[in-house]
Tab-separated table of C-alpha atoms in Angstrom:
chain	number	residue	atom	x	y	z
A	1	UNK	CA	-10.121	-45.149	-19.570
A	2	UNK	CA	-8.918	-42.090	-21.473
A	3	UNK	CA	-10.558	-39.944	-24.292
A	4	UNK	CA	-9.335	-40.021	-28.196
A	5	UNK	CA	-6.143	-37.695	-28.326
A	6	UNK	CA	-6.198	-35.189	-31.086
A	7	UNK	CA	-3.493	-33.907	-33.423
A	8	UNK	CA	-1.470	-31.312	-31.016
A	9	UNK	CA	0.820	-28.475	-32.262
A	10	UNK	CA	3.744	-28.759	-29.563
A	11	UNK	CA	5.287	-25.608	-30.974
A	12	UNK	CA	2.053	-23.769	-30.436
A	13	UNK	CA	1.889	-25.555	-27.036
A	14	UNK	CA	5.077	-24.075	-25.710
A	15	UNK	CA	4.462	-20.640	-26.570
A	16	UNK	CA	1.342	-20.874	-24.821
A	17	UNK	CA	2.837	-22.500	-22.166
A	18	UNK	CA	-0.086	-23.323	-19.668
A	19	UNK	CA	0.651	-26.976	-18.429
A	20	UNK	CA	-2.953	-27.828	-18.258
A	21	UNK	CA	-3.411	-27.424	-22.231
A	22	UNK	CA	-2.278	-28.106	-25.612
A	23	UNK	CA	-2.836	-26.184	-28.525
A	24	UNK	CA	-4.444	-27.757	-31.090
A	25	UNK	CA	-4.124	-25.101	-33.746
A	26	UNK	CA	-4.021	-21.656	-34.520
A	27	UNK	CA	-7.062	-19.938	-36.117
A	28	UNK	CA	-8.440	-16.429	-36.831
A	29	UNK	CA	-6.124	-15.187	-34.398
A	30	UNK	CA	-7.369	-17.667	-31.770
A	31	UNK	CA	-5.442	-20.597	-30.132
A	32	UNK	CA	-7.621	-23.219	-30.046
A	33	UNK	CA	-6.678	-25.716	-27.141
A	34	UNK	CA	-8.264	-28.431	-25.191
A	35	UNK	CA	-7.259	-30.478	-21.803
A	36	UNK	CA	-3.627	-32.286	-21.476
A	37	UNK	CA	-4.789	-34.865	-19.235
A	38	UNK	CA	-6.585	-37.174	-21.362
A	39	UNK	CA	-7.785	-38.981	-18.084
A	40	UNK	CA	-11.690	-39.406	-18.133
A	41	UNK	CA	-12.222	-38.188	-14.476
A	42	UNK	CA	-14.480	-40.146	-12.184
A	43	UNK	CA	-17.601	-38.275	-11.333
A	44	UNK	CA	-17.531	-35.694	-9.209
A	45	UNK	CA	-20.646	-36.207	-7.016
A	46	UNK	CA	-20.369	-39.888	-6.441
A	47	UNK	CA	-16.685	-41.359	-7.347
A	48	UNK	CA	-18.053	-43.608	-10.059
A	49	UNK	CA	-17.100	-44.090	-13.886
A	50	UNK	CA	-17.832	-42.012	-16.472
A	51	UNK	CA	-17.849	-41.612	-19.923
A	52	UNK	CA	-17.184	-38.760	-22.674
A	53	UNK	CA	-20.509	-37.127	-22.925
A	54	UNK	CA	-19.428	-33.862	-25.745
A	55	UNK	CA	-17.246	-31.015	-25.227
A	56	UNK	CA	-18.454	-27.096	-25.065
A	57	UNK	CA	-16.502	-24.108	-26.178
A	58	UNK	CA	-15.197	-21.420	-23.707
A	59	UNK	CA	-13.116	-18.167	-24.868
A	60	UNK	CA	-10.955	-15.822	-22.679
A	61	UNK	CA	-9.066	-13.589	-22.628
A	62	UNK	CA	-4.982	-14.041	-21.649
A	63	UNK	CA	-1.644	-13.164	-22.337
A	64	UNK	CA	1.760	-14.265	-23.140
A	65	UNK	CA	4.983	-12.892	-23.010
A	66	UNK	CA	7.146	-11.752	-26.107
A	67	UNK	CA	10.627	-12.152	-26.331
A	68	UNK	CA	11.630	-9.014	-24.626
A	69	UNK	CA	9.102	-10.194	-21.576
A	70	UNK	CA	6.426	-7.886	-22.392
A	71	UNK	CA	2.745	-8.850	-22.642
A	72	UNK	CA	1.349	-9.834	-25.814
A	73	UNK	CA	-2.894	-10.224	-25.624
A	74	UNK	CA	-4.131	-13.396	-26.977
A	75	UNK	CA	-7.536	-14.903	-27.345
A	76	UNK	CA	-7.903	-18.591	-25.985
A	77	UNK	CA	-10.807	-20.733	-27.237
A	78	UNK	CA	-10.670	-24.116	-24.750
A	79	UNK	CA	-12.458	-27.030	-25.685
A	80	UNK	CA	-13.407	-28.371	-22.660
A	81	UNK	CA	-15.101	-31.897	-22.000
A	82	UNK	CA	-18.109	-32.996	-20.572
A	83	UNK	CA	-18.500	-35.956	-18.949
A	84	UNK	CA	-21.520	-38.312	-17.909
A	85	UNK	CA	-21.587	-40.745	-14.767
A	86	UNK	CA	-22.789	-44.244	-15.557
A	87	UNK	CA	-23.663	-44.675	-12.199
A	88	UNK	CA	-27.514	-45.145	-12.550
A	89	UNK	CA	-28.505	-43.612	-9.271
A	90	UNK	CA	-26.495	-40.951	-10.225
A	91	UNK	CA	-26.361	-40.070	-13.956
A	92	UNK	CA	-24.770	-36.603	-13.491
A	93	UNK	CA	-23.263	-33.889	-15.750
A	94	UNK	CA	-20.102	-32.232	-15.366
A	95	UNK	CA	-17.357	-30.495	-16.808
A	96	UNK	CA	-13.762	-30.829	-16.104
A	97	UNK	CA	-12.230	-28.627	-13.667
A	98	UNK	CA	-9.679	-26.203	-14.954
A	99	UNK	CA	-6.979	-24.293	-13.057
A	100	UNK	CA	-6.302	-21.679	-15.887
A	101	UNK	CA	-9.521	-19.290	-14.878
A	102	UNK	CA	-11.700	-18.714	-12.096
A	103	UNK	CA	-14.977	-19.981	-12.494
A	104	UNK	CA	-17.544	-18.198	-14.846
A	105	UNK	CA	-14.273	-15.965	-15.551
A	106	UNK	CA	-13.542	-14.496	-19.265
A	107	UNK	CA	-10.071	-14.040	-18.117
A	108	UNK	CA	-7.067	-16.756	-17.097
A	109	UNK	CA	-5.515	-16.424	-13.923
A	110	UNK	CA	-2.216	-15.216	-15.295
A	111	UNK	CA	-3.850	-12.058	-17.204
A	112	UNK	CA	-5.766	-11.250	-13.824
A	113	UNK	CA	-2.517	-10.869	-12.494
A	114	UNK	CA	-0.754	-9.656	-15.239
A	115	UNK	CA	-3.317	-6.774	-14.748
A	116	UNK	CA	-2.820	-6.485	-11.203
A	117	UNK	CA	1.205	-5.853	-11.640
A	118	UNK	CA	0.564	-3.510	-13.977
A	119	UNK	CA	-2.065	-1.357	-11.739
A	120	UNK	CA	0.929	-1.002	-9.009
A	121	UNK	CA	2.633	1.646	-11.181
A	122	UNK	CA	-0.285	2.509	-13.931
A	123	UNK	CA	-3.902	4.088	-14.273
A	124	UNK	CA	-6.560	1.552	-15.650
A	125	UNK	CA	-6.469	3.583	-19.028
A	126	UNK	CA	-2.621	2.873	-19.298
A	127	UNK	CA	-3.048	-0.786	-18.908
A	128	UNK	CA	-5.824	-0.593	-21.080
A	129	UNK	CA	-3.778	0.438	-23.415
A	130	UNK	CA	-1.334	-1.834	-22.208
A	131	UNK	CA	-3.139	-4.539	-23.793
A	132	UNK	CA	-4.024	-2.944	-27.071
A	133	UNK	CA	-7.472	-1.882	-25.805
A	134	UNK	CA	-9.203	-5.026	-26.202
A	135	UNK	CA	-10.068	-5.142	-22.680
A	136	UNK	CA	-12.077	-2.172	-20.657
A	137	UNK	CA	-11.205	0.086	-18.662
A	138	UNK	CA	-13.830	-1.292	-16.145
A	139	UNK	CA	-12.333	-4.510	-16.957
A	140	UNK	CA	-9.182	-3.321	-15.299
A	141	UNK	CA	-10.717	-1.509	-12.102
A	142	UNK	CA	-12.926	-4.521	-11.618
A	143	UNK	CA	-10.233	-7.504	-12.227
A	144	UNK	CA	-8.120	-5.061	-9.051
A	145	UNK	CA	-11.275	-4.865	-6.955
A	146	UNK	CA	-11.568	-8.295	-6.825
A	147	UNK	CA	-8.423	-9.394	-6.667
A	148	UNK	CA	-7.808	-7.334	-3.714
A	149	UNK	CA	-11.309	-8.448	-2.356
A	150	UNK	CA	-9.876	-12.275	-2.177
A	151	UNK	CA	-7.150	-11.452	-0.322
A	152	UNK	CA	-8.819	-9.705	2.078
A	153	UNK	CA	-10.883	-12.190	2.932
A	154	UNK	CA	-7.712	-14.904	2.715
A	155	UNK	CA	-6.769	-13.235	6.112
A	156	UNK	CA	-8.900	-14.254	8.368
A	157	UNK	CA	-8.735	-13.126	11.586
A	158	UNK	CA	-6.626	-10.621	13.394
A	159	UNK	CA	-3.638	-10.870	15.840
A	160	UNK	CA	-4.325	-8.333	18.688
A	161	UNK	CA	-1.171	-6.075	19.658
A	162	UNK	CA	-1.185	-4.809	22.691
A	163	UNK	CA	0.306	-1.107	20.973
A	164	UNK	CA	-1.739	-0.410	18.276
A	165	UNK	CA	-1.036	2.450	16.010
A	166	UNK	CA	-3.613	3.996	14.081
A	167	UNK	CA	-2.185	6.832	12.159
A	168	UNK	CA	-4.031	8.891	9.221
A	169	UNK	CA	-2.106	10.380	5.888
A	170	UNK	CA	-3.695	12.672	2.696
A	171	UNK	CA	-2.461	12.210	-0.623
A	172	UNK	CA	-3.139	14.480	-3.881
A	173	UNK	CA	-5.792	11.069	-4.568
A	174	UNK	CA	-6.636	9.739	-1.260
A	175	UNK	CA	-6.789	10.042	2.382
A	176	UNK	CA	-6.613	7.183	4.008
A	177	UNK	CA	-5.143	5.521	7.650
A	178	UNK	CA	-2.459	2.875	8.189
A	179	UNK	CA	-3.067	0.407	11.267
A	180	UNK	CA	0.365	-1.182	12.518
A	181	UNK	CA	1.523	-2.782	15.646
A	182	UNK	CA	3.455	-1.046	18.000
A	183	UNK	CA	5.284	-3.801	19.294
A	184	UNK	CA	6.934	-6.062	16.712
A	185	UNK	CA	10.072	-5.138	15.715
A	186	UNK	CA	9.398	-6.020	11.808
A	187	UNK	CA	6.926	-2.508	12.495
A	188	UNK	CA	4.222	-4.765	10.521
A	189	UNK	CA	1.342	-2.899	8.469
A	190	UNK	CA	-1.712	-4.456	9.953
A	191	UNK	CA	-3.803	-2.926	7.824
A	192	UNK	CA	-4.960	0.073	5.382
A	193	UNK	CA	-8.356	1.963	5.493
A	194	UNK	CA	-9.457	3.959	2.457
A	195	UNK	CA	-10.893	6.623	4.116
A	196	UNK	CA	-10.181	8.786	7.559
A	197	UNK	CA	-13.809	8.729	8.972
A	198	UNK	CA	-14.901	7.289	12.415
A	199	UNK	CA	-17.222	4.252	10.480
A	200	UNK	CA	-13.877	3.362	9.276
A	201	UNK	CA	-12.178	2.884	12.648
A	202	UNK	CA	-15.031	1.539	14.647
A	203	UNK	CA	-14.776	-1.220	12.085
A	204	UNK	CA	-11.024	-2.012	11.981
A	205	UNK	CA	-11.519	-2.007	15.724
A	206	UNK	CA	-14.125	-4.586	15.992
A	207	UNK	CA	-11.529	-7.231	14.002
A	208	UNK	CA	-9.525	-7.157	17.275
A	209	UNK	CA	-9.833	-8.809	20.518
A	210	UNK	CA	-10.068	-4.970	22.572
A	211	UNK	CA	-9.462	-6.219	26.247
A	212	UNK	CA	-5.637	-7.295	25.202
A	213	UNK	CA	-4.951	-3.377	23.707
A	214	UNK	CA	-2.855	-1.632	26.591
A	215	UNK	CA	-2.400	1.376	24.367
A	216	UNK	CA	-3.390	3.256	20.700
A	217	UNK	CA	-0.568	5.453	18.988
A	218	UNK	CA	-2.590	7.859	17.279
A	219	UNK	CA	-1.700	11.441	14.759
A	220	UNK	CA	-3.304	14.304	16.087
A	221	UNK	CA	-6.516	13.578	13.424
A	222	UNK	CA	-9.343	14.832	15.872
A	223	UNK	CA	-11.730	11.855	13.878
A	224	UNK	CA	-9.115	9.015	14.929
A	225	UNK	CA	-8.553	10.472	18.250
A	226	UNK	CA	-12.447	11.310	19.521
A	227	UNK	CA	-13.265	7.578	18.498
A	228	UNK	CA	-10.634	5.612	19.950
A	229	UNK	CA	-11.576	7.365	23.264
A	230	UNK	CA	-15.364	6.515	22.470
A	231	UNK	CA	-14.188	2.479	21.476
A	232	UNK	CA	-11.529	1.791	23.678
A	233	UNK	CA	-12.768	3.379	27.060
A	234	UNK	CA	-9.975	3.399	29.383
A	235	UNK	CA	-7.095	2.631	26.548
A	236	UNK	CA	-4.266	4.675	27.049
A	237	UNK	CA	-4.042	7.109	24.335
A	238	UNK	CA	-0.590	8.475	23.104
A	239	UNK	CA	-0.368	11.169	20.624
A	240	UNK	CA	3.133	11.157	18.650
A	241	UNK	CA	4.945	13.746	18.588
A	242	UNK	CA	6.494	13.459	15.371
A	243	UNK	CA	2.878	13.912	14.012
A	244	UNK	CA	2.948	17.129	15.578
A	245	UNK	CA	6.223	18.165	14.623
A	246	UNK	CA	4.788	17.005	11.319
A	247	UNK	CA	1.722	19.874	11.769
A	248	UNK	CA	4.053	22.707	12.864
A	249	UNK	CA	5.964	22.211	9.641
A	250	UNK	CA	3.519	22.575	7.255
A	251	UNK	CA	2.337	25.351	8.990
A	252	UNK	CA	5.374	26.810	8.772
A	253	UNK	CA	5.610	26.134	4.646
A	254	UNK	CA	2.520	27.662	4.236
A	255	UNK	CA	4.263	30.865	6.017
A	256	UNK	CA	7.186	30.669	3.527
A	257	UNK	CA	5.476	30.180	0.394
A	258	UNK	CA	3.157	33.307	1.168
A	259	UNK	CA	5.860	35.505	2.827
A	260	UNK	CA	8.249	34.299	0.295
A	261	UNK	CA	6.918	33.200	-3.077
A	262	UNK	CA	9.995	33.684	-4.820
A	263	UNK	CA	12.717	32.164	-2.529
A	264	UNK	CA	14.662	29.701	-4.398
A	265	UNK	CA	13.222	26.089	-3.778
A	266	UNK	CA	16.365	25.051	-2.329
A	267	UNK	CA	16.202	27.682	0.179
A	268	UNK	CA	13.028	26.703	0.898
A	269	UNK	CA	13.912	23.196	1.482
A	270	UNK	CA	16.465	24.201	4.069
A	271	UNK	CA	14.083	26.531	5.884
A	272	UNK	CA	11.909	23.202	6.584
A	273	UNK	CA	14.986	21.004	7.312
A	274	UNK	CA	15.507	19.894	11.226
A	275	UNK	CA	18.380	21.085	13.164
A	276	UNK	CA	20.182	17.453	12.629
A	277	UNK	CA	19.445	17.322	8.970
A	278	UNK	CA	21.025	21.018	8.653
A	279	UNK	CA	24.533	19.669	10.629
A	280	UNK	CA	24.734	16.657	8.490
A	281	UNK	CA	25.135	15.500	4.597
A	282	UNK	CA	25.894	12.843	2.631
A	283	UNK	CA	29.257	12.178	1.276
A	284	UNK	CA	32.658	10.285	1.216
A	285	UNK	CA	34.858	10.677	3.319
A	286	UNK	CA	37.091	13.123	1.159
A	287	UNK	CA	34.522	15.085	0.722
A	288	UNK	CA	34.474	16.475	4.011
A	289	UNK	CA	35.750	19.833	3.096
A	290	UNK	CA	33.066	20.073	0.895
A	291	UNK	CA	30.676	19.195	2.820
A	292	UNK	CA	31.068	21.480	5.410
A	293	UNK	CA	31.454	24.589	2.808
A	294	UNK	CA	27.511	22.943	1.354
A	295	UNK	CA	26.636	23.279	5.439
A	296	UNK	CA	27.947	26.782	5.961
A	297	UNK	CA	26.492	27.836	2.687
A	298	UNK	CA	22.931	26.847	3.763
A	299	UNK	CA	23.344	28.218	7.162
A	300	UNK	CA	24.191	31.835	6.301
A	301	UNK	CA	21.763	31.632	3.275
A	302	UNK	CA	19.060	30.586	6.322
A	303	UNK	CA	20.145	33.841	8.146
A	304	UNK	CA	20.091	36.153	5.451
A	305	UNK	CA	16.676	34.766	4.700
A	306	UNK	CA	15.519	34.999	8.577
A	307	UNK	CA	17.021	38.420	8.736
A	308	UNK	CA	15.462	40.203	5.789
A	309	UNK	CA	12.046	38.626	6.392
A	310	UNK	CA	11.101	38.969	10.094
A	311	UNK	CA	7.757	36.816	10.424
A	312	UNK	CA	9.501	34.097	8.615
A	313	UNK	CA	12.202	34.885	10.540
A	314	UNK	CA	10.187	34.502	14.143
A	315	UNK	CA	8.534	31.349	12.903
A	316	UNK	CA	11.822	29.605	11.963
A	317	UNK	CA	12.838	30.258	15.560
A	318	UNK	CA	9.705	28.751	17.144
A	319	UNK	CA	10.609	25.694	14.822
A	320	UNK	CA	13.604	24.932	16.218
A	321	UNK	CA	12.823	25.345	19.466
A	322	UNK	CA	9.765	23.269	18.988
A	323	UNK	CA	12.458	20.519	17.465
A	324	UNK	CA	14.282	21.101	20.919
A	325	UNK	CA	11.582	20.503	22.833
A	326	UNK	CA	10.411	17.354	21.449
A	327	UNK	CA	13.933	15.617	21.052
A	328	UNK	CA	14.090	13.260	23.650
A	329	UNK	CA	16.450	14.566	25.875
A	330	UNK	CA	14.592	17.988	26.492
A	331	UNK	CA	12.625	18.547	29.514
A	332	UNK	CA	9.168	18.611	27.927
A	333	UNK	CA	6.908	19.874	30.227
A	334	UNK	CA	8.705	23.132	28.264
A	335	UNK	CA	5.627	22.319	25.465
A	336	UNK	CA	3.906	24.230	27.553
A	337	UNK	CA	5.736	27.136	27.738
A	338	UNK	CA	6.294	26.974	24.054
A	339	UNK	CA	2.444	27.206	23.087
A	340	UNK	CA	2.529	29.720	25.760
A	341	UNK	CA	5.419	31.708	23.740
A	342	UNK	CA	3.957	31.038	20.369
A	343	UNK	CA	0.325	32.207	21.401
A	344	UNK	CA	1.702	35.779	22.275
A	345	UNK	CA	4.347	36.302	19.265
A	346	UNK	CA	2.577	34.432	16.430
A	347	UNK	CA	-0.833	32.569	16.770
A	348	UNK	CA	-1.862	32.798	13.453
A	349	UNK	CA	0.968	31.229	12.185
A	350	UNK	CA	0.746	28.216	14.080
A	351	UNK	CA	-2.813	28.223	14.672
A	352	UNK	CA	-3.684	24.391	14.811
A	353	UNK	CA	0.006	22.959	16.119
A	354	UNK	CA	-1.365	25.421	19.352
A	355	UNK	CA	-4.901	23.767	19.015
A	356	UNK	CA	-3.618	20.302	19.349
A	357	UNK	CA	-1.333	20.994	22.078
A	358	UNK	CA	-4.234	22.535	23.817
A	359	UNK	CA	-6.298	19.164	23.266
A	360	UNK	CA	-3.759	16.639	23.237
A	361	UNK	CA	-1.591	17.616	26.074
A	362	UNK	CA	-1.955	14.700	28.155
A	363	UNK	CA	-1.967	12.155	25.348
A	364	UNK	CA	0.965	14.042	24.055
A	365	UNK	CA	3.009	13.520	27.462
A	366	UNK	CA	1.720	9.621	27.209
A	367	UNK	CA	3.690	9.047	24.003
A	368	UNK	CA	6.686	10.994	25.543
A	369	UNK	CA	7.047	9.223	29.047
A	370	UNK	CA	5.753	5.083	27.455
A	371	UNK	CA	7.457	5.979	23.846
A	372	UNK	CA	9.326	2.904	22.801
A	373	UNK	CA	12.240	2.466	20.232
A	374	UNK	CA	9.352	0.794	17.680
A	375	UNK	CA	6.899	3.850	18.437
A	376	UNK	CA	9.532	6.195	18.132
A	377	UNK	CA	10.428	4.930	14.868
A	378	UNK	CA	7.358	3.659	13.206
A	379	UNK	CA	5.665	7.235	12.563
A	380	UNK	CA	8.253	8.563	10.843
A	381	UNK	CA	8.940	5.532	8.450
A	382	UNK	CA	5.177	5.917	7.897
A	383	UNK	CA	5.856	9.032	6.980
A	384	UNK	CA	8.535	8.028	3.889
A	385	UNK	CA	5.642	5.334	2.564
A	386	UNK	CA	3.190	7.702	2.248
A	387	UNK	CA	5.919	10.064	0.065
A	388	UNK	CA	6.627	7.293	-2.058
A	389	UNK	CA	2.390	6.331	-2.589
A	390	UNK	CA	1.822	10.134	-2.867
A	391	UNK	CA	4.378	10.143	-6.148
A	392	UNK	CA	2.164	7.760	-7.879
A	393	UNK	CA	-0.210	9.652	-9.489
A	394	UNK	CA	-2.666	7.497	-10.245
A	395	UNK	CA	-4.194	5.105	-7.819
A	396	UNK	CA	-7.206	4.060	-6.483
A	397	UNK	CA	-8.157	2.673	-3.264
A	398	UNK	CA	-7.669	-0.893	-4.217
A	399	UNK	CA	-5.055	-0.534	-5.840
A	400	UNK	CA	-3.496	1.711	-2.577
A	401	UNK	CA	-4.336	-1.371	-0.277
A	402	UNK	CA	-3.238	-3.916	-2.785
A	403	UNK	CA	0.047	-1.981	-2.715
A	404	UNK	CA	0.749	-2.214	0.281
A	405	UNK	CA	-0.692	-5.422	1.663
A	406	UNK	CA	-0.073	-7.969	-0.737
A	407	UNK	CA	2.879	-6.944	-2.587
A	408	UNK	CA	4.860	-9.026	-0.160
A	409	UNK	CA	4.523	-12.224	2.252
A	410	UNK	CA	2.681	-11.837	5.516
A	411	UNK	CA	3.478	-12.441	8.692
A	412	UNK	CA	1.208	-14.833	10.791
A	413	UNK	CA	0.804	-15.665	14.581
A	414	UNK	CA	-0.270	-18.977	16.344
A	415	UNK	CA	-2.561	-18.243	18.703
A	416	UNK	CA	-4.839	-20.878	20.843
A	417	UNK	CA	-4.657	-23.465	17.873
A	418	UNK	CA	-5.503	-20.486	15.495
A	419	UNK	CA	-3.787	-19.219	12.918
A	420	UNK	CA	-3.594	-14.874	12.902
A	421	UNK	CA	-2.719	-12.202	10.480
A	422	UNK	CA	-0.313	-10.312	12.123
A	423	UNK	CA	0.464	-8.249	9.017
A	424	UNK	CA	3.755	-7.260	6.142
A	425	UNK	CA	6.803	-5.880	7.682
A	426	UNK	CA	7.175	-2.332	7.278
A	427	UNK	CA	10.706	-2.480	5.805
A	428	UNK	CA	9.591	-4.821	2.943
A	429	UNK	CA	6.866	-2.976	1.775
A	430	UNK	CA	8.743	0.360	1.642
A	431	UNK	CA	11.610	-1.471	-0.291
A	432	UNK	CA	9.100	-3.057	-2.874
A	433	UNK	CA	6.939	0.057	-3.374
A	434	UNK	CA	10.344	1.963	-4.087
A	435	UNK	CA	10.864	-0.160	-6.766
A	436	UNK	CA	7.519	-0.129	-7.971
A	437	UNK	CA	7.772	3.806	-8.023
A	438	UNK	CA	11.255	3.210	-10.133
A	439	UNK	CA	8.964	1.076	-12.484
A	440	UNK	CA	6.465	3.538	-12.969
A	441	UNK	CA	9.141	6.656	-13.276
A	442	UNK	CA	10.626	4.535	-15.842
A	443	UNK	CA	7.710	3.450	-18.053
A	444	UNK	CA	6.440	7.662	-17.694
């Protein structure tokens, strides 16, 4: 059996274009539509037949697409049908399900996530905006929050690595820690924490199974370190060095820019640049010549810097011997000696690179004798996602996990019959949030 059809605009029906509906006219700047499956359903509870019982109105919010593919804010008033089961034992009520919108919703699927793209690369007031400003502001933080709140719980449980790396980062907006796995050669994102507090790790920690974690990567975050040893009693914990390198360096920019406020930024930029980066630049091949002049030309404009500003001077040499030390084919029980060295000449300038080696010297020489070509390279690709989030200047926690999690497909394991998140592959998130920070430099 099948309900009376009613006149339908097809025109109007296309440029709606949800499959589900047809547009049955245009009014007062509202399309009016109603179901395209003029089906009357059996019931729902029992499986019997049932009749048209009346229809009730629902309006929402959603959007189409103008001709140059940007979003154009509609109204949508559906007409949806009611329907009775003439089963006597049963006698229920129902509506017809619809795919368009989530439940008790006031917006269709395709806004939601029209709204979502858009909060990758703008602030909720831009996307408010966005859409004319007939929809909130709160609308827009709360249609992210939840969006981000179903796939989080989509992922069920947790594959267990037996390297884990937890590893913290601070933004101009937010501080916040990556969890990864530091054995899978994809370098997969396990997971992002909004926060750098111990709460926050304790609870990431519970969704794994702990007796299968050999060993925790960690930064040299005092808060990450102090509860993995509390959680994970007897863990191996490995401190990496790049983190520290990472310490020392901004240390050492805070020297320049207050012992040198008005060095040129490019001289700056070379005073922070690692022995490798200094010997080598990008080019063609006949372009070698100049090249090499561009390599000279930094190097004597290092020395003349060095030479004419002694503290800066005695800090850029502790650098690179700190670089030296940490490469991997140094003898680095000469950390040591360097701390030693540095605590003499200048301790205030590389007050907290000395702390941490005075905390973290056996976790240090963990990461150093167990590193592993995915530990060794996982920090510091870390490091070049959190330089592309930090650009963004306006995020929010949602939207930072939303970034990174669910931008692309997940990996999952098989495990005992069960199915695991193991996580997004490193290399596909940094390649979609660069072009999500292209969007947003474009659209600024």
């Amino acid at each position: 059996m099948s309900r009376p059809p009613k006149a339908v605009n097809y025109d109007l029906t296309a440029i709606l274009g949800l499959d589900e509906l047809e547009v049955i006219r245009y009014e007062d700047g509202q399309y009016i539509a109603m179901n395209a499956d003029h089906e009357v359903p059996k019931c729902i509870y029992c499986g019997g037949d049932t009749r048209n019982h009346d229809t009730r109105t629902r309006s929402f919010y959603d959007c189409i697409k103008d001709e140059e593919g940007e979003p154009q804010f509609i109204y949508l008033t559906y007409e949806q049908y009611m329907y009775q089961c003439l089963n006597t034992d049963c006698h229920s009520l129902f509506p017809r399900k619809i795919d368009f919108a989530r439940g008790n919703s006031k917006l269709t699927k395709r806004l939601e996530e029209m709204i979502v793209h858009y909060g990758m690369f703008l602030s909720y007031g831009d996307i408010k905006c966005k859409f004319e400003n007939k929809i909130s502001r709160t609308t827009v933080k709360e249609t992210i929050s939840n969006w981000t709140k179903r796939h989080d719980e989509d992922r069920g449980a947790f594959y267990t690595p037996e390297i884990l790396c937890i590893i913290s980062f601070e933004t101009t907006k937010v501080n916040y820690i990556l969890i990864a796995d530091g054995v899978d050669e994809n370098k997969c994102i396990l997971d992002v924490l909004p926060d750098i507090g111990s709460g926050q790790v304790m609870s990431i920690l519970s969704r794994f199974d702990k007796s299968k974690i050999k060993r925790v990567v960690v930064d040299v975050n005092p808060t990450i370190v102090d509860t993995i040893r509390d959680q994970l009693p007897g863990v191996e914990i490995q401190v990496h060095t790049s983190a520290l390198l990472l310490c020392a360096k901004k240390e050492f920019e805070l020297l320049i820019n207050s012992e040198g406020p008005h060095l040129y930024k490019v001289d700056r930029q070379s005073l922070l640049k690692s022995p490798q980066e200094l010997a080598t630049l990008e080019g063609s091949s006949n372009e070698v010549k100049w090249l090499n002049d561009q390599i000279t030309y930094e190097n004597n404009r290092i020395s003349h810097i060095t030479g004419t500003k002694p503290r800066i001077g005695a800090a850029y040499e502790n650098m690179i011997n700190l670089y030296k030390v940490l490469s991997t084919d140094s003898d680095y029980t000469n950390l040591k000696k360097w701390e030693d060295t540095v605590s003499i000449v200048c301790p205030e300038d590389f007050e907290l690179t000395i702390a941490y080696i005075e905390h973290y010297m056996e976790e240090l020489l963990n990461f150093y004798l167990r590193r592993t070509k995915v530990t060794m390279e996982i920090y510091n690709e870390l490091v070049i996602l959190n330089n592309i989030i930090d650009e963004f200047k306006a995020y929010s926690a949602d939207v930072l996990r939303s970034k990174i999690l669910y931008q692309v497909e997940p990996l999952l394991a098989e495990v005992d019959g069960k199915t695991l998140w193991r996580g997004v592959p490193l290399e596909k998130v940094l390649d979609i949030t660069k072009k999500l920070l292209n969007e947003w430099r474009r659209r600024r």
